[in-house]
Amino acid sequence: MTDLALDIVQQILNGFLFGSSYALVGIGFTMIFGVMDKLNLAFGVTALGGAYVALGVFHLSRGPFVLVFLTAVVASGLIGLVVEVTCFRWMPRDYPLAPLMATMGMLFFIDEVVSHATHGRPMAFPAPMGTAMLEVGPWLLRGDLGFMFLVALAVMGLLWLLVYRTRLGLATRAVSQQPVAAQLCGIALRRVNASVFVLTGMIGGVAGALIGSAVGNLSPLLSLPLTVKGLVTAVLGGLGSIPGAIVGGLLLGVVEYQALYFFGIGYRDMITYLMLFAFLVFRPGGLLGQRAGG
Amino acid sequence: MTHPRRHLVSILVLAAFASALAWFPAAPALGQERTVKIAGLGAMSGVIRGFGINSKAVFDMTVDELNKAGGIKLADGSKARIVTTFVDERCNAEEGISVVRKLASEDWLVVIGPTCSNVAEPLFGILQQKVGAAGDSGLQFPIFTDTAIKPGLAKISEWAFRNVPHEPTMYNHLFKWLKEKHPDVRTMAGGVESDFAHSNSNAGTMEAAAKAAGLELLGWEKWLLTDTEFSTQVGKWRRSKPDLIAISSHPFTLCGTLREMKRQGVKPKVLVGLTSSATLETMVGCGPEAEGLIIPTGFAPVTPEAKRVAKVVTERYKGNVDIHSAAVFENLQVLKRVIETSGVEAKPGTVAQDRRRIRDGLAKIKEFDGLLGKVKRLDDRESQKPYVFAVAKTSDWAVLHDPR
């Protein structure tokens, strides 16, 4: 195999592994949109906020990574609930732009809180996998990204069970399809909405902790890229489609790595957003969205 | 018992009256207390807030010390207390210009700052270009920069002064020294955070210095300030096996790159970093991975005064003295000297004259004592500062070579 072929395969593998983090963040965006038909721009920073809380707990307790991970999940779930209450529940229903702008405000608010609390400096985040690498023939696979990929698969499996095998999942699907009818059937709309925000927040916590451990640092610099990449993933996969977010995240990862390898950093994002633009024009419903073509 | 009590009451009343009399003549003096108003300007919010925090910590510490030592002597021989404010430029040009215009419209005499080169460059552009130029309505307001490091900015206006390290001098010396110490080092690969003005311009400085030292450049890998994954870039270094890798990026992406190098087993003979990464931030973020990283820096706690300042700022002002914030200490000492020798009156009606006196005084200074030694002032209002080569060693910075 030539060096070029080896490198292309290496980039595909890297893209798949790193794309799983996009998928996790994309699921959060897409689930909230699926249920409420609204975008939550504060989702990325919810994930980051939870990771920062977990880092605080780690500094206080010096506990194991499992504790850090669980703290991130719980904290992000709670932040998700706060976002639901402040940016959606209290917002007037006649102004659809209000919750969108409120979540944008929340994004910058949490970002500044983090920035003030940490003086804007990156902080080391526990990385249980360290710098472990897995050699698969001529290719190298990052241990932490591989771990993230597996956890992402597990989260997606659990999410599938929850959505399709529980009463909450049934209620969530009902609300996402016919909110008025669901309410008439006795489903508590507010409770379902709050549950979705807590649940997606927890998924964000998983993503925040795993990304933090893969990066090795937490920084307020991460919030905007997480938000943008999560949104792009959700749009590529199809807003509202959970399987779509998974496929969209992996696709985004692969495209980014190939673009970086062949064209360099100056063109990576350009190619990514050209792809987004093409999707919006030719397939606005995304890969697996139910609203393809509007 | 009544007599002694009556005496006691009388004594207390008399004492109170006496102390009131003693205090009374002092009251007008308090009202006339003289002040010199010096403003700080730095990034206090946003993602590079850390730089502003450190500058402000050193600013507060130095002003407190100067005031405790009696303040600044004015033209008429009276002593003035330094009054300060520290305003946020958010690393945003419009914000920086706006807050400086406001300071200039008030009675602030001089500004120390800003943090970011992308603020300094347009900010210097709104100052009067040549002192006394007829028809030039630019601000006549002295600015003495501590952090914004992009080469050559003070040329923009005669009201702009800088006390920042001269990176081309430091890197030329560093690469020449490295070549002497490691004659087997022949090839160099670079990595640059290409969307940040300082790291981007410094990559050019590194490249020129490496070529001047006789190294063969294999190429540059690029990433962005917010990138978190560097396997593609490091993978190219793994394949090209350079003897020396020079990384021109700030601590966040520097740490990510160093971690990826460790993962992929990329171990060059020599590793060189960006001046702005010779900070505690790098050690906190990735001390073990940074082991052996060499950076030229204008500050290290290697003199008794530098050690003292670093200790006080860390312990009492919750900041760090580093290559950038150290200049704030020096700038305030220089300003004290200038104000005391240039006839500054610090009266409400002399603000414009005092600003001009400070500017002219700063322009006349050819040398002053810095924390690492003598700092030379150049004709273009830039500084030539003493420096050392620092190396990351057991998660701390140590002096590898001291050319002072």
XYZ file of C-alpha atoms in Angstrom:
698
model
C 0.000 0.000 0.000
C 1.352 3.432 -0.853
C 1.897 6.138 1.752
C -0.983 8.096 0.264
C -3.410 5.197 0.585
C -2.229 4.531 4.130
C -2.756 8.179 5.028
C -6.217 8.289 3.483
C -7.313 5.276 5.526
C -5.717 6.815 8.630
C -7.694 10.003 8.060
C -10.927 8.045 7.619
C -10.302 6.232 10.903
C -9.458 9.487 12.695
C -12.554 11.102 11.225
C -14.814 8.284 12.418
C -13.373 8.352 15.908
C -13.449 12.140 16.312
C -16.805 12.328 14.543
C -18.365 10.402 17.426
C -17.944 13.524 19.587
C -19.794 15.532 16.947
C -22.499 12.877 16.937
C -22.994 13.140 20.701
C -23.338 16.914 20.545
C -25.495 16.689 17.427
C -27.930 14.328 19.203
C -28.566 17.001 21.828
C -29.408 19.630 19.238
C -31.549 17.300 17.200
C -33.560 15.849 20.092
C -34.586 19.242 21.413
C -35.506 20.365 17.925
C -37.431 17.131 17.361
C -39.538 17.597 20.485
C -39.967 21.361 20.664
C -39.349 22.404 17.080
C -36.875 24.949 18.442
C -33.112 25.313 18.415
C -31.190 25.390 21.675
C -27.957 27.271 20.963
C -26.891 26.800 24.579
C -26.538 23.040 24.219
C -22.800 23.031 23.498
C -22.069 25.265 26.446
C -24.327 23.089 28.626
C -21.996 20.192 27.866
C -18.965 22.339 28.612
C -20.501 23.758 31.801
C -21.102 20.261 33.142
C -17.520 19.300 32.364
C -16.284 22.360 34.272
C -18.406 21.446 37.307
C -16.933 17.951 37.138
C -13.456 19.444 36.979
C -14.232 21.471 40.108
C -15.353 18.306 41.892
C -12.189 16.580 40.730
C -10.021 19.353 42.165
C -11.853 19.170 45.476
C -12.012 15.394 45.788
C -9.170 14.083 43.600
C -11.640 11.288 42.950
C -11.525 8.729 40.153
C -12.535 9.508 36.574
C -15.842 7.686 37.066
C -16.799 10.320 39.637
C -15.745 13.110 37.267
C -17.737 11.522 34.464
C -20.894 11.062 36.550
C -20.631 14.596 37.931
C -20.421 15.975 34.404
C -23.503 13.990 33.401
C -25.564 15.113 36.413
C -24.379 18.733 36.262
C -25.100 19.035 32.547
C -28.544 17.531 33.115
C -29.249 20.208 35.711
C -27.897 22.987 33.496
C -30.143 21.614 30.739
C -33.120 21.982 33.073
C -32.135 25.574 33.886
C -31.915 26.310 30.162
C -35.384 24.839 29.604
C -36.908 26.912 32.398
C -35.173 30.202 31.615
C -34.986 30.121 27.835
C -38.126 28.226 26.859
C -40.720 27.852 29.616
C -40.754 31.527 30.557
C -40.591 32.824 27.016
C -43.731 34.180 25.329
C -45.087 31.665 22.831
C -46.084 34.343 20.333
C -42.450 35.245 19.653
C -40.668 32.218 18.176
C -37.439 34.201 18.004
C -37.426 34.794 21.763
C -36.244 31.320 22.872
C -33.623 31.260 20.111
C -32.188 34.592 21.233
C -32.509 33.567 24.868
C -30.412 30.452 24.262
C -27.864 32.549 22.419
C -27.724 34.836 25.452
C -27.378 31.804 27.694
C -24.493 30.538 25.546
C -22.523 33.741 26.095
C -23.625 34.025 29.723
C -22.360 30.563 30.700
C -19.264 31.155 28.578
C -18.472 34.354 30.487
C -19.193 32.699 33.843
C -16.681 29.993 32.955
C -14.249 32.589 31.644
C -14.481 34.624 34.859
C -14.259 31.605 37.138
C -11.155 30.268 35.391
C -9.619 33.594 34.340
C -10.004 32.324 30.785
C -7.101 29.944 31.209
C -7.179 26.372 29.966
C -7.390 23.857 32.796
C -6.056 20.322 32.678
C -8.856 17.754 32.570
C -8.261 14.193 33.798
C -7.496 11.875 30.913
C -7.666 8.250 32.066
C -6.519 6.938 28.703
C -3.483 9.202 28.774
C -1.687 9.199 25.475
C -2.419 5.532 24.740
C -2.361 4.514 21.074
C -3.606 1.349 19.472
C -1.605 0.063 16.544
C -3.765 -1.650 13.938
C -1.379 -2.772 11.224
C 0.183 0.362 9.814
C -2.452 2.597 11.377
C -2.587 4.322 14.722
C -5.814 4.700 16.633
C -6.064 7.055 19.579
C -7.119 5.185 22.682
C -9.221 8.008 24.101
C -11.039 8.595 20.820
C -11.666 4.867 20.495
C -13.093 4.905 24.025
C -15.232 7.903 23.118
C -16.479 6.061 20.035
C -17.514 3.047 22.129
C -19.193 5.179 24.787
C -21.003 7.107 22.087
C -22.298 3.815 20.657
C -23.441 2.754 24.133
C -25.190 6.100 24.718
C -26.915 5.840 21.381
C -28.068 2.299 22.242
C -29.423 3.431 25.599
C -31.110 6.371 23.974
C -32.779 4.090 21.446
C -34.078 1.890 24.294
C -35.339 4.937 26.134
C -37.080 6.443 23.159
C -38.647 3.240 21.836
C -39.090 1.075 24.938
C -40.205 3.384 27.747
C -43.299 5.467 28.548
C -41.164 8.610 28.590
C -39.904 7.738 25.129
C -43.446 7.176 23.928
C -44.523 10.526 25.399
C -41.516 12.224 23.832
C -42.320 10.829 20.406
C -45.956 11.787 20.794
C -45.046 15.353 21.736
C -42.593 15.619 18.869
C -45.233 14.477 16.354
C -48.451 16.073 17.648
C -47.910 18.242 20.731
C -51.532 19.384 20.975
C -52.925 15.893 20.518
C -50.413 14.540 23.022
C -51.546 17.109 25.542
C -55.189 16.195 24.922
C -54.246 12.574 25.619
C -53.062 13.615 29.068
C -49.349 13.897 28.424
C -47.835 16.661 30.567
C -46.113 18.761 27.949
C -43.961 20.701 30.399
C -42.759 17.563 32.105
C -41.838 15.950 28.788
C -39.999 19.095 27.666
C -38.121 19.304 30.956
C -37.257 15.591 30.739
C -35.906 16.049 27.221
C -33.696 18.934 28.352
C -32.397 16.967 31.326
C -31.792 13.923 29.146
C -30.055 15.807 26.359
C -28.116 17.746 28.978
C -26.890 14.438 30.373
C -25.825 13.325 26.908
C -24.041 16.657 26.647
C -22.339 15.872 29.949
C -21.103 12.581 28.482
C -19.798 14.476 25.463
C -18.244 17.237 27.603
C -16.403 14.809 29.866
C -15.179 12.662 26.986
C -14.101 15.628 24.873
C -12.404 17.159 27.925
C -10.461 13.978 28.556
C -9.576 13.593 24.866
C -8.416 17.204 24.568
C -6.739 17.010 27.977
C -7.811 20.578 28.729
C -10.983 22.516 29.211
C -11.115 26.039 27.886
C -13.875 28.567 27.201
C -12.489 28.413 23.665
C -14.360 25.129 23.224
C -17.921 26.390 23.582
C -18.365 28.043 20.205
C -16.829 25.223 18.117
C -18.962 22.697 20.023
C -22.057 24.741 19.232
C -21.227 25.219 15.563
C -20.167 21.609 14.971
C -23.199 20.300 16.832
C -25.519 22.419 14.704
C -23.815 21.400 11.466
C -24.061 17.747 12.501
C -27.746 18.068 13.283
C -28.451 19.771 9.944
C -26.406 17.245 7.945
C -28.158 14.344 9.628
C -31.576 15.953 9.468
C -32.894 18.112 12.297
C -34.991 15.954 14.575
C -33.445 12.634 13.531
C -31.300 10.887 16.142
C -29.840 8.301 13.711
C -29.264 11.242 11.368
C -27.193 13.033 14.007
C -25.044 9.949 14.418
C -24.447 9.576 10.687
C -24.026 13.350 10.298
C -21.384 13.506 13.046
C -19.362 10.670 11.536
C -19.651 12.170 8.046
C -18.547 15.572 9.300
C -15.546 14.020 11.048
C -14.443 12.118 7.948
C -14.887 15.096 5.606
C -12.966 17.409 7.946
C -10.004 15.050 8.226
C -9.794 14.428 4.501
C -10.065 18.155 3.770
C -7.342 18.911 6.303
C -5.052 16.270 4.869
C -5.478 17.202 1.212
C -6.051 20.942 1.316
C -4.746 22.173 4.683
C -6.310 24.076 7.531
C -7.241 27.080 5.420
C -9.680 25.009 3.390
C -10.935 22.534 6.012
C -13.761 24.697 7.317
C -14.445 26.109 3.859
C -15.112 22.622 2.514
C -17.182 21.688 5.559
C -19.444 24.693 5.164
C -19.692 24.242 1.415
C -20.997 20.762 2.170
C -23.482 22.238 4.634
C -24.577 24.764 2.043
C -25.026 22.016 -0.546
C -27.147 20.012 1.878
C -29.316 23.010 2.688
C -29.921 23.676 -0.999
C -30.291 20.157 -2.373
C -31.360 18.152 0.670
C -32.601 20.546 3.348
C -33.999 17.702 5.432
C -30.544 16.229 5.836
C -29.500 12.627 5.373
C -32.160 10.956 7.480
C -34.512 13.787 8.368
C -38.241 13.263 7.982
C -38.688 16.719 6.556
C -36.468 16.250 3.538
C -37.354 18.766 0.961
C -39.390 20.728 3.497
C -16.086 58.686 93.708
C -17.881 61.577 92.072
C -14.822 63.817 91.835
C -12.563 61.387 90.045
C -15.420 60.567 87.634
C -16.007 64.272 86.929
C -12.272 64.662 86.297
C -12.298 61.741 83.958
C -15.198 63.179 81.965
C -13.441 66.535 81.769
C -10.240 64.939 80.593
C -12.100 62.985 77.927
C -13.910 66.101 76.689
C -10.651 68.038 76.565
C -8.885 65.209 74.783
C -11.670 65.011 72.220
C -11.554 68.776 71.699
C -7.771 68.734 71.380
C -7.789 65.919 68.863
C -10.518 67.690 66.887
C -8.361 70.813 66.828
C -5.368 68.781 65.786
C -7.359 67.190 62.984
C -9.048 70.412 61.843
C -6.069 72.056 60.108
C -5.466 68.797 58.284
C -8.898 68.793 56.741
C -8.149 71.293 53.972
C -4.963 69.377 53.189
C -7.033 66.242 52.578
C -9.240 68.193 50.229
C -6.208 69.352 48.292
C -4.605 65.924 48.008
C -2.762 65.787 44.702
C -3.239 62.829 42.414
C -1.684 61.507 39.234
C -4.157 59.503 37.154
C -2.770 56.493 35.291
C -5.071 54.087 33.443
C -4.511 50.428 32.660
C -5.967 48.833 29.538
C -6.154 45.094 28.981
C -8.268 42.127 27.953
C -10.326 41.458 31.062
C -13.044 39.362 29.451
C -13.263 36.829 26.695
C -11.004 33.918 26.038
C -7.672 35.640 26.512
C -8.732 37.236 29.759
C -5.740 35.616 31.472
C -3.342 38.163 29.956
C -5.384 41.107 31.289
C -5.763 39.507 34.715
C -1.999 39.183 35.036
C -1.354 42.724 33.801
C -3.906 44.120 36.251
C -2.416 42.145 39.148
C 1.036 43.588 38.452
C -0.502 47.041 37.847
C -2.285 47.019 41.232
C 0.742 45.671 43.053
C 3.118 48.269 41.648
C 0.766 51.198 42.232
C 0.181 50.066 45.826
C 3.935 49.897 46.418
C 4.567 53.303 44.831
C 1.795 54.910 46.872
C 3.036 53.298 50.078
C 6.475 54.685 49.338
C 5.028 58.218 49.215
C 3.659 58.469 45.696
C 5.086 60.618 42.931
C 6.816 63.985 43.318
C 5.332 66.775 41.224
C 6.878 69.893 39.701
C 6.108 72.050 42.761
C 7.708 69.559 45.116
C 4.466 68.178 46.527
C 3.766 64.455 46.553
C 0.889 62.992 44.590
C -0.885 59.705 45.109
C -1.403 57.542 42.001
C -5.057 57.033 41.171
C -5.875 54.253 38.727
C -8.523 52.536 36.701
C -8.167 49.371 34.640
C -10.448 49.148 31.638
C -11.366 46.185 29.462
C -10.502 46.192 25.760
C -11.899 42.646 25.240
C -9.170 42.058 22.638
C -11.472 43.961 20.315
C -10.242 46.956 18.322
C -13.493 48.946 18.457
C -13.780 48.382 22.195
C -10.159 49.418 22.766
C -10.538 52.608 20.732
C -13.802 53.465 22.438
C -12.469 53.143 25.992
C -9.285 55.059 25.189
C -11.296 57.901 23.622
C -13.275 58.048 26.864
C -10.108 58.094 29.005
C -8.670 60.827 26.804
C -11.811 62.912 27.220
C -11.329 62.746 30.982
C -8.251 63.723 32.989
C -6.200 60.546 32.721
C -2.591 61.395 31.960
C -1.298 58.182 30.399
C -2.397 54.635 29.548
C -0.524 51.369 30.068
C -1.753 48.703 27.652
C -3.374 47.210 25.615
C -3.072 43.410 25.665
C -3.728 42.563 22.033
C -1.762 43.619 18.966
C -4.989 43.741 16.969
C -6.156 46.430 19.406
C -2.824 48.261 19.605
C -2.436 48.635 15.846
C -5.706 50.527 15.125
C -5.522 52.266 18.494
C -2.140 53.801 17.679
C -3.708 54.825 14.385
C -6.098 57.240 16.107
C -3.247 58.978 17.929
C -1.601 62.068 16.472
C 1.028 60.709 14.104
C 3.722 63.382 14.591
C 3.893 65.484 17.706
C 2.773 69.053 17.022
C 1.767 68.345 13.418
C -0.615 71.039 12.289
C -3.840 69.644 10.892
C -3.410 66.253 12.547
C -6.384 65.972 14.867
C -5.356 62.592 16.294
C -5.453 62.054 20.038
C -2.550 63.590 21.948
C -2.473 60.967 24.627
C 0.574 58.882 25.620
C 0.158 55.093 25.537
C 2.853 52.840 26.970
C 2.205 49.269 25.890
C 3.157 46.268 27.974
C 1.805 43.220 26.115
C 0.882 43.764 22.437
C 3.974 42.234 20.873
C 3.578 42.371 17.074
C 6.839 43.890 15.795
C 7.123 47.557 14.881
C 3.802 48.956 16.104
C 5.181 52.027 17.908
C 6.188 53.469 14.531
C 2.529 54.325 13.916
C 2.482 57.339 16.244
C 4.939 59.428 18.234
C 2.543 59.139 21.175
C 2.904 55.347 21.229
C 5.624 53.660 23.294
C 6.233 50.007 23.906
C 8.131 47.909 26.392
C 7.732 44.499 24.801
C 10.412 41.966 23.884
C 11.942 42.186 20.429
C 11.189 38.732 19.092
C 13.427 38.773 15.989
C 16.467 39.520 18.186
C 15.583 36.780 20.656
C 14.845 34.087 18.076
C 17.878 34.918 15.937
C 20.041 34.501 18.983
C 18.218 31.362 20.118
C 18.527 29.527 16.805
C 22.169 30.524 16.440
C 22.875 29.300 19.961
C 20.968 26.061 19.380
C 22.916 25.384 16.200
C 26.166 25.830 18.108
C 25.013 23.544 20.911
C 23.480 20.955 18.582
C 25.512 20.938 15.364
C 23.726 17.721 14.332
C 20.425 19.598 14.044
C 19.941 20.272 10.348
C 16.234 20.231 9.550
C 13.309 22.085 11.022
C 9.541 21.695 10.763
C 7.144 24.280 12.110
C 3.658 24.369 13.526
C 1.592 27.538 13.681
C -1.746 28.652 15.036
C -2.485 30.469 11.830
C -5.545 32.518 12.839
C -3.880 34.539 15.610
C -1.894 37.651 14.676
C 0.984 37.150 17.071
C 1.595 33.435 16.538
C 1.234 33.873 12.788
C 3.733 36.733 12.559
C 6.093 34.963 14.927
C 6.175 31.913 12.637
C 7.845 34.155 10.076
C 10.309 35.327 12.702
C 11.130 31.728 13.627
C 11.534 30.723 10.005
C 13.906 33.596 9.232
C 15.967 32.883 12.336
C 16.165 29.160 11.567
C 17.270 29.805 7.988
C 19.846 32.336 9.181
C 21.223 29.659 11.490
C 21.577 27.305 8.529
C 18.622 25.013 9.131
C 16.680 23.485 6.281
C 12.950 24.161 6.569
C 10.765 21.150 5.825
C 7.490 23.058 5.975
C 4.790 24.387 8.253
C 1.774 22.591 9.646
C -1.135 24.850 10.515
C -4.055 24.761 12.913
C -6.549 27.184 14.402
C -6.805 28.741 17.856
C -9.819 26.619 18.783
C -8.640 23.310 17.317
C -8.463 20.350 19.651
C -7.122 17.547 17.477
C -3.731 17.557 15.780
C -3.147 13.997 14.603
C -2.973 14.980 10.915
C -0.353 17.686 11.463
C 1.723 15.636 13.888
C 1.413 12.623 11.589
C 3.221 14.649 8.894
C 6.040 15.430 11.339
C 6.242 11.733 12.214
C 6.847 10.994 8.571
C 9.286 13.858 7.851
C 11.329 13.313 11.053
C 12.672 16.865 11.537
C 15.592 17.435 13.911
C 13.933 20.522 15.329
C 10.260 21.404 15.680
C 9.255 25.037 16.273
C 5.701 25.586 17.487
C 4.287 29.096 17.233
C 1.078 28.773 19.189
C -0.505 29.732 22.486
C -0.796 27.338 25.432
C -4.167 25.749 24.580
C -3.208 24.401 21.156
C 0.453 24.034 22.113
C -0.589 21.537 24.787
C -2.818 19.642 22.362
C 0.036 19.413 19.878
C 2.565 18.278 22.475
C 0.169 15.595 23.707
C -0.333 14.337 20.161
C 3.429 14.290 19.617
C 3.757 12.094 22.673
C 1.004 9.787 21.393
C 2.655 9.377 18.019
C 6.143 9.154 19.464
C 7.418 12.274 17.683
C 10.582 13.274 19.538
C 12.691 15.922 17.796
C 16.167 16.630 19.091
C 15.109 20.196 19.887
C 11.693 21.725 20.539
C 11.157 25.508 20.381
C 8.036 27.423 21.423
C 6.354 30.832 21.182
C 7.310 33.581 23.673
C 3.715 33.873 24.902
C 3.709 30.210 25.893
C 6.525 30.568 28.427
C 3.852 30.867 31.097
C 2.427 29.036 34.051
C -0.582 28.245 31.858
C 1.524 25.879 29.755
C 2.866 24.139 32.817
C -0.622 23.732 34.286
C -2.015 22.515 30.969
C 0.723 20.105 29.899
C 3.836 20.348 32.058
C 4.991 16.727 31.541
C 4.470 16.834 27.776
C 6.302 20.165 27.503
C 9.493 18.752 29.022
C 12.468 20.100 27.074
C 10.535 22.889 25.310
C 12.804 25.922 24.843
C 11.444 29.471 24.675
C 13.222 32.831 24.753
C 11.581 35.080 27.307
C 11.911 38.620 28.631
C 10.967 37.530 32.120
C 12.133 34.826 34.484
C 12.518 35.048 38.248
C 16.304 35.125 38.068
C 17.138 38.410 39.836
C 16.272 39.233 43.474
C 13.802 41.933 42.385
C 12.182 39.692 39.769
C 11.787 36.956 42.386
C 10.289 39.394 44.876
C 7.797 40.866 42.398
C 6.749 37.410 41.164
C 6.188 36.230 44.742
C 4.173 39.270 45.856
C 1.985 39.289 42.754
C 1.226 35.571 43.053
C 0.567 35.567 46.780
C -1.268 38.850 47.294
C -2.656 39.857 43.919
C -3.640 36.446 42.502
C -1.875 36.919 39.197
C 1.284 35.739 37.478
C 4.298 37.707 36.398
C 5.305 36.550 32.948
C 6.943 37.831 29.781
C 4.064 40.274 29.240
C 2.833 41.336 32.660
C 6.375 41.954 33.954
C 6.483 44.990 31.665
C 3.680 46.644 33.635
C 5.956 46.846 36.676
C 8.726 48.357 34.574
C 6.408 50.787 32.789
C 5.078 52.196 36.058
C 8.600 52.663 37.417
C 9.557 54.474 34.220
C 6.456 56.648 34.372
C 7.269 57.631 37.958
C 10.719 58.699 36.833
C 9.360 60.606 33.834
C 6.646 62.381 35.821
C 9.138 63.403 38.521
C 11.630 64.805 36.045
C 9.491 66.357 33.347
C 7.609 69.022 35.303
C 4.222 67.346 35.517
C 1.915 69.512 37.627
C -1.159 67.264 37.862
C -3.583 70.150 38.159
C -7.052 70.219 36.586
C -5.940 72.837 34.075
C -2.693 71.169 33.038
C -3.907 67.817 31.697
C -2.933 68.500 28.064
C 0.464 69.955 29.019
C 1.121 67.065 31.418
C 0.341 64.491 28.737
C 2.803 66.229 26.417
C 5.426 66.377 29.194
C 5.028 62.649 29.822
C 5.300 61.883 26.109
C 8.407 63.998 25.727
C 9.865 62.520 28.895
C 9.298 58.976 27.640
C 10.881 59.876 24.301
C 14.013 61.141 26.055
C 14.638 57.988 28.081
C 17.415 55.927 26.528
C 17.752 53.265 29.196
C 16.083 52.104 32.388
C 16.316 49.332 34.939
C 14.102 46.374 34.102
C 13.452 43.287 36.161
C 16.139 41.325 34.296
C 18.563 44.206 33.818
C 18.995 47.323 31.697
C 16.307 47.932 29.085
C 17.458 50.007 26.122
C 15.056 52.414 24.461
C 15.222 52.676 20.687
C 14.585 55.715 18.513
C 11.343 54.216 17.228
C 9.993 54.147 20.829
C 10.435 50.383 21.093
C 12.505 48.559 23.724
C 15.377 46.182 23.599
C 14.968 44.052 26.661
C 17.295 41.569 28.289
C 16.141 37.989 27.896
C 16.949 34.444 28.823
C 16.305 31.080 27.206
C 13.865 29.166 29.374
C 13.349 25.415 29.280
C 10.444 23.354 30.592
C 11.804 21.066 33.263
C 9.749 18.868 35.604
C 6.608 20.937 35.007
C 8.298 24.246 35.715
C 10.359 26.801 33.826
C 14.118 26.827 34.359
C 16.786 29.033 32.819
C 18.656 27.081 30.158
C 20.919 29.905 29.069
C 21.337 33.430 30.357
C 22.943 35.644 27.726
C 22.599 38.866 29.748
